[in-house]
mmCIF file of C-alpha atoms in Angstrom:
data_model
loop_
_atom_site.group_PDB
_atom_site.id
_atom_site.type_symbol
_atom_site.label_atom_id
_atom_site.label_comp_id
_atom_site.label_asym_id
_atom_site.label_seq_id
_atom_site.Cartn_x
_atom_site.Cartn_y
_atom_site.Cartn_z
ATOM 1 C CA ASP A 1 -20.833 -74.115 43.064
ATOM 2 C CA ALA A 2 -22.573 -75.663 39.936
ATOM 3 C CA GLY A 3 -22.856 -72.303 38.110
ATOM 4 C CA VAL A 4 -25.942 -71.119 36.493
ATOM 5 C CA ILE A 5 -28.126 -74.145 35.401
ATOM 6 C CA GLN A 6 -30.381 -74.004 32.466
ATOM 7 C CA SER A 7 -32.758 -76.606 31.033
ATOM 8 C CA PRO A 8 -33.444 -77.945 28.557
ATOM 9 C CA ARG A 9 -30.129 -77.646 26.903
ATOM 10 C CA HIS A 10 -31.844 -78.254 23.333
ATOM 11 C CA GLU A 11 -35.432 -77.974 22.405
ATOM 12 C CA VAL A 12 -36.951 -78.646 19.150
ATOM 13 C CA THR A 13 -40.772 -77.864 18.866
ATOM 14 C CA GLU A 14 -43.293 -77.012 16.167
ATOM 15 C CA MET A 15 -44.713 -73.611 15.451
ATOM 16 C CA GLY A 16 -47.570 -72.765 17.661
ATOM 17 C CA GLN A 17 -46.358 -74.882 20.627
ATOM 18 C CA GLU A 18 -45.574 -73.577 23.943
ATOM 19 C CA VAL A 19 -41.995 -73.589 25.065
ATOM 20 C CA THR A 20 -40.855 -73.042 28.629
ATOM 21 C CA LEU A 21 -37.163 -72.566 29.398
ATOM 22 C CA ARG A 22 -35.777 -72.880 32.984
ATOM 23 C CA CYS A 23 -32.990 -71.292 34.916
ATOM 24 C CA LYS A 24 -31.449 -71.756 38.298
ATOM 25 C CA PRO A 25 -28.998 -68.791 39.148
ATOM 26 C CA ILE A 26 -26.016 -69.208 41.295
ATOM 27 C CA SER A 27 -26.992 -69.475 45.002
ATOM 28 C CA GLY A 28 -26.817 -66.115 46.630
ATOM 29 C CA HIS A 29 -26.937 -64.023 43.407
ATOM 30 C CA ASN A 30 -29.374 -61.302 43.585
ATOM 31 C CA SER A 31 -29.998 -60.465 39.844
ATOM 32 C CA LEU A 32 -31.040 -62.559 37.057
ATOM 33 C CA PHE A 33 -30.885 -61.836 33.258
ATOM 34 C CA TRP A 34 -32.408 -63.462 30.204
ATOM 35 C CA TYR A 35 -30.714 -63.028 26.890
ATOM 36 C CA ARG A 36 -31.372 -64.247 23.261
ATOM 37 C CA GLN A 37 -28.497 -64.632 20.826
ATOM 38 C CA THR A 38 -28.690 -65.086 16.991
ATOM 39 C CA MET A 39 -26.403 -64.435 14.288
ATOM 40 C CA MET A 40 -28.320 -61.458 12.935
ATOM 41 C CA ARG A 41 -28.934 -59.645 16.141
ATOM 42 C CA GLY A 42 -26.210 -60.900 18.498
ATOM 43 C CA LEU A 43 -26.713 -61.034 22.185
ATOM 44 C CA GLU A 44 -29.798 -59.173 23.121
ATOM 45 C CA LEU A 45 -31.142 -58.578 26.809
ATOM 46 C CA LEU A 46 -34.675 -59.679 27.047
ATOM 47 C CA ILE A 47 -35.462 -58.931 30.738
ATOM 48 C CA TYR A 48 -33.756 -58.738 34.223
ATOM 49 C CA PHE A 49 -34.842 -59.280 37.831
ATOM 50 C CA ASN A 50 -33.393 -57.788 40.866
ATOM 51 C CA ASN A 51 -34.281 -59.693 44.139
ATOM 52 C CA ASN A 52 -36.984 -61.665 41.979
ATOM 53 C CA VAL A 53 -38.707 -58.392 40.805
ATOM 54 C CA PRO A 54 -38.708 -57.733 37.117
ATOM 55 C CA ILE A 55 -36.833 -54.461 36.530
ATOM 56 C CA ASP A 56 -36.733 -54.054 32.866
ATOM 57 C CA ASP A 57 -38.616 -56.049 30.336
ATOM 58 C CA SER A 58 -38.118 -53.690 27.355
ATOM 59 C CA GLY A 59 -36.305 -56.243 25.420
ATOM 60 C CA MET A 60 -39.107 -58.834 25.380
ATOM 61 C CA PRO A 61 -39.883 -58.812 21.700
ATOM 62 C CA GLU A 62 -43.605 -59.422 21.793
ATOM 63 C CA ASP A 63 -46.516 -60.489 24.343
ATOM 64 C CA ARG A 64 -45.849 -63.922 23.229
ATOM 65 C CA PHE A 65 -42.782 -63.867 25.547
ATOM 66 C CA SER A 66 -43.232 -63.899 29.315
ATOM 67 C CA ALA A 67 -40.760 -64.327 32.309
ATOM 68 C CA LYS A 68 -41.309 -65.288 35.847
ATOM 69 C CA MET A 69 -39.134 -65.528 38.910
ATOM 70 C CA PRO A 70 -41.177 -66.949 41.733
ATOM 71 C CA ASN A 71 -38.159 -67.277 44.198
ATOM 72 C CA ALA A 72 -34.517 -66.591 44.330
ATOM 73 C CA SER A 73 -33.414 -69.962 42.912
ATOM 74 C CA PHE A 74 -35.759 -70.321 39.925
ATOM 75 C CA SER A 75 -36.845 -68.437 36.805
ATOM 76 C CA THR A 76 -38.775 -69.392 33.703
ATOM 77 C CA LEU A 77 -38.935 -67.842 30.236
ATOM 78 C CA LYS A 78 -42.117 -68.762 28.298
ATOM 79 C CA ILE A 79 -42.898 -68.454 24.684
ATOM 80 C CA GLN A 80 -46.526 -69.077 23.528
ATOM 81 C CA PRO A 81 -47.280 -69.559 20.710
ATOM 82 C CA SER A 82 -43.700 -70.158 19.511
ATOM 83 C CA GLU A 83 -42.693 -69.110 15.883
ATOM 84 C CA PRO A 84 -39.910 -70.121 13.755
ATOM 85 C CA ARG A 85 -38.225 -66.554 14.144
ATOM 86 C CA ASP A 86 -37.844 -67.380 17.886
ATOM 87 C CA SER A 87 -35.256 -69.974 17.093
ATOM 88 C CA ALA A 88 -31.967 -68.851 18.835
ATOM 89 C CA VAL A 89 -29.801 -69.491 21.865
ATOM 90 C CA TYR A 90 -31.440 -68.269 24.993
ATOM 91 C CA PHE A 91 -29.034 -67.584 27.716
ATOM 92 C CA CYS A 92 -29.457 -66.993 31.603
ATOM 93 C CA ALA A 93 -26.940 -65.001 33.646
ATOM 94 C CA SER A 94 -26.882 -64.133 37.393
ATOM 95 C CA ILE A 95 -24.802 -61.681 39.274
ATOM 96 C CA LEU A 96 -24.030 -61.050 42.841
ATOM 97 C CA GLY A 97 -24.149 -57.322 44.013
ATOM 98 C CA GLY A 98 -24.232 -54.289 41.569
ATOM 99 C CA PRO A 99 -24.096 -54.143 37.813
ATOM 100 C CA ASN A 100 -20.317 -53.510 37.697
ATOM 101 C CA ASN A 101 -19.705 -57.040 38.912
ATOM 102 C CA GLU A 102 -19.352 -60.085 36.518
ATOM 103 C CA GLN A 103 -22.345 -61.713 35.073
ATOM 104 C CA PHE A 104 -22.136 -65.498 35.113
ATOM 105 C CA PHE A 105 -23.739 -67.024 32.049
ATOM 106 C CA GLY A 106 -25.419 -70.485 31.926
ATOM 107 C CA PRO A 107 -24.732 -72.857 29.199
ATOM 108 C CA GLY A 108 -27.762 -71.776 27.201
ATOM 109 C CA THR A 109 -30.809 -73.375 25.570
ATOM 110 C CA ARG A 110 -30.711 -73.972 21.802
ATOM 111 C CA LEU A 111 -34.265 -73.506 20.623
ATOM 112 C CA THR A 112 -35.399 -74.622 17.217
ATOM 113 C CA VAL A 113 -38.961 -73.874 16.036
ATOM 114 C CA LEU A 114 -40.008 -75.790 13.032
ATOM 115 C CA GLN B 1 -30.881 -46.070 20.578
ATOM 116 C CA LYS B 2 -27.859 -46.926 22.660
ATOM 117 C CA GLU B 3 -25.440 -48.764 20.608
ATOM 118 C CA VAL B 4 -22.229 -50.788 20.876
ATOM 119 C CA GLU B 5 -20.196 -51.429 17.741
ATOM 120 C CA GLN B 6 -17.473 -53.683 16.926
ATOM 121 C CA ASN B 7 -15.880 -54.953 13.703
ATOM 122 C CA SER B 8 -17.250 -58.317 13.131
ATOM 123 C CA GLY B 9 -14.046 -59.767 11.535
ATOM 124 C CA PRO B 10 -12.907 -62.200 11.204
ATOM 125 C CA LEU B 11 -9.656 -60.908 12.538
ATOM 126 C CA SER B 12 -6.759 -63.258 11.892
ATOM 127 C CA VAL B 13 -3.305 -63.009 13.487
ATOM 128 C CA PRO B 14 -0.290 -65.347 13.613
ATOM 129 C CA GLU B 15 0.577 -67.187 16.835
ATOM 130 C CA GLY B 16 2.659 -64.864 19.137
ATOM 131 C CA ALA B 17 1.426 -61.579 17.566
ATOM 132 C CA ILE B 18 -0.670 -59.001 19.167
ATOM 133 C CA ALA B 19 -4.427 -58.995 18.683
ATOM 134 C CA SER B 20 -6.181 -55.585 18.789
ATOM 135 C CA LEU B 21 -9.957 -55.612 19.169
ATOM 136 C CA ASN B 22 -11.996 -52.309 19.235
ATOM 137 C CA CYS B 23 -15.333 -51.100 20.317
ATOM 138 C CA THR B 24 -17.212 -47.927 20.156
ATOM 139 C CA TYR B 25 -20.398 -46.954 22.123
ATOM 140 C CA SER B 26 -22.924 -44.254 21.625
ATOM 141 C CA ASP B 27 -23.691 -43.059 25.202
ATOM 142 C CA ARG B 28 -21.396 -40.705 27.078
ATOM 143 C CA VAL B 29 -22.975 -41.620 30.262
ATOM 144 C CA SER B 30 -21.773 -44.990 30.540
ATOM 145 C CA GLN B 31 -19.501 -45.927 33.461
ATOM 146 C CA SER B 32 -18.491 -49.675 33.148
ATOM 147 C CA PHE B 33 -17.185 -51.662 30.300
ATOM 148 C CA PHE B 34 -16.560 -55.249 29.806
ATOM 149 C CA TRP B 35 -14.838 -57.712 27.429
ATOM 150 C CA TYR B 36 -16.453 -61.272 27.202
ATOM 151 C CA ARG B 37 -14.840 -64.274 25.412
ATOM 152 C CA GLN B 38 -17.267 -66.692 23.568
ATOM 153 C CA TYR B 39 -16.014 -70.034 22.227
ATOM 154 C CA SER B 40 -18.178 -71.509 19.419
ATOM 155 C CA GLY B 41 -21.079 -73.199 20.962
ATOM 156 C CA LYS B 42 -20.358 -72.081 24.589
ATOM 157 C CA SER B 43 -21.518 -69.201 26.710
ATOM 158 C CA PRO B 44 -19.756 -65.880 27.224
ATOM 159 C CA GLU B 45 -17.262 -65.610 29.986
ATOM 160 C CA LEU B 46 -15.814 -62.395 31.504
ATOM 161 C CA ILE B 47 -12.188 -61.603 30.553
ATOM 162 C CA MET B 48 -11.782 -58.088 31.619
ATOM 163 C CA SER B 49 -13.764 -55.073 33.138
ATOM 164 C CA ILE B 50 -12.640 -51.385 32.993
ATOM 165 C CA TYR B 51 -14.201 -48.417 34.787
ATOM 166 C CA SER B 52 -11.598 -45.651 34.551
ATOM 167 C CA ASN B 53 -9.724 -44.066 31.373
ATOM 168 C CA GLY B 54 -6.461 -45.538 30.643
ATOM 169 C CA ASP B 55 -5.114 -48.970 30.534
ATOM 170 C CA LYS B 56 -5.786 -52.040 32.659
ATOM 171 C CA GLU B 57 -3.575 -55.118 32.386
ATOM 172 C CA ASP B 58 -4.227 -58.706 33.350
ATOM 173 C CA GLY B 59 -1.725 -61.200 32.244
ATOM 174 C CA ARG B 60 -1.674 -61.160 28.342
ATOM 175 C CA PHE B 61 -4.731 -59.090 28.231
ATOM 176 C CA THR B 62 -4.949 -55.182 28.309
ATOM 177 C CA ALA B 63 -8.113 -53.199 28.202
ATOM 178 C CA GLN B 64 -7.953 -49.616 27.201
ATOM 179 C CA LEU B 65 -10.680 -46.960 27.744
ATOM 180 C CA ASN B 66 -11.034 -43.483 26.446
ATOM 181 C CA LYS B 67 -14.437 -42.101 27.498
ATOM 182 C CA ALA B 68 -13.972 -38.782 25.554
ATOM 183 C CA SER B 69 -13.574 -40.695 22.433
ATOM 184 C CA GLN B 70 -16.274 -43.346 23.522
ATOM 185 C CA TYR B 71 -13.794 -46.087 22.668
ATOM 186 C CA VAL B 72 -12.627 -49.236 24.452
ATOM 187 C CA SER B 73 -10.224 -51.609 23.155
ATOM 188 C CA LEU B 74 -8.825 -55.140 23.977
ATOM 189 C CA LEU B 75 -5.234 -56.069 23.310
ATOM 190 C CA ILE B 76 -4.061 -59.594 23.498
ATOM 191 C CA ARG B 77 -0.218 -60.131 23.590
ATOM 192 C CA ASP B 78 1.546 -63.257 22.445
ATOM 193 C CA SER B 79 -1.738 -64.579 20.914
ATOM 194 C CA GLN B 80 -2.231 -68.320 21.161
ATOM 195 C CA PRO B 81 -4.558 -70.688 19.067
ATOM 196 C CA SER B 82 -6.595 -71.244 22.252
ATOM 197 C CA ASP B 83 -7.407 -67.369 22.019
ATOM 198 C CA SER B 84 -9.514 -68.213 18.757
ATOM 199 C CA ALA B 85 -13.044 -67.164 19.850
ATOM 200 C CA THR B 86 -15.464 -64.336 19.414
ATOM 201 C CA TYR B 87 -14.847 -61.422 21.674
ATOM 202 C CA LEU B 88 -17.859 -59.286 22.882
ATOM 203 C CA CYS B 89 -17.612 -55.878 24.025
ATOM 204 C CA ALA B 90 -20.355 -54.918 26.666
ATOM 205 C CA VAL B 91 -21.449 -51.337 28.034
ATOM 206 C CA ASN B 92 -23.275 -51.206 31.274
ATOM 207 C CA TRP B 93 -26.228 -48.815 30.813
ATOM 208 C CA GLY B 94 -28.432 -48.260 33.914
ATOM 209 C CA GLY B 95 -27.586 -51.705 35.344
ATOM 210 C CA LYS B 96 -27.945 -53.634 32.104
ATOM 211 C CA LEU B 97 -25.386 -54.828 29.723
ATOM 212 C CA ILE B 98 -25.652 -53.848 26.033
ATOM 213 C CA PHE B 99 -23.417 -56.126 23.932
ATOM 214 C CA GLY B 100 -21.675 -55.547 20.549
ATOM 215 C CA GLN B 101 -22.136 -58.047 17.779
ATOM 216 C CA GLY B 102 -18.615 -59.412 18.658
ATOM 217 C CA THR B 103 -15.398 -59.805 16.752
ATOM 218 C CA GLU B 104 -14.144 -63.215 15.606
ATOM 219 C CA LEU B 105 -10.589 -63.835 16.304
ATOM 220 C CA SER B 106 -8.600 -66.338 14.619
ATOM 221 C CA VAL B 107 -5.031 -67.196 15.767
ATOM 222 C CA LYS B 108 -3.114 -69.198 13.114
ATOM 223 C CA PRO B 109 -0.252 -71.509 14.430
#
């Protein structure tokens, strides 16, 4: 298996632009998580899906952030409009079964908003 | 506010020594605990999971859990330079992981 796939790996954009991050979970995994990592705040959970349904989006910082999972093999995290403080590494992770199992992380997308 | 706290370090140990990483958490309801390792510029990867009080050993790694004290630790025996990384403690609350800030470990040859 190729593992969790994220694209793009790096994104540089200007303030005010729309940014879309993409994630393909490991085939067969039933839960998907979006995280953001910064030096100041560490690794924060933004939102997670179970069987394609959003379960908890309490970590989404603002209405500028939205996430979708239209099917079991694809999810997007969108920021519109982007701001410099959104600069971070965004990770997607997936899991098979319950929350006591291992979360497998993707390689991350490094976002820079100028 | 549920919290997971770790000493940010850096923790520096000589090669061959035991590295001890500590983590405390704020909620007594937590049932499962994890240690992830993250190399610079890479994504986190699971090292150990522990669910019951006591010790759990896997090779050179030992996780220790004390639910009464709300404390979980990771011991790395015979530390190697390749163990140099940031170690993240994570606690499962209601199906989602809450991560600590991580402890940076440096193993000197």
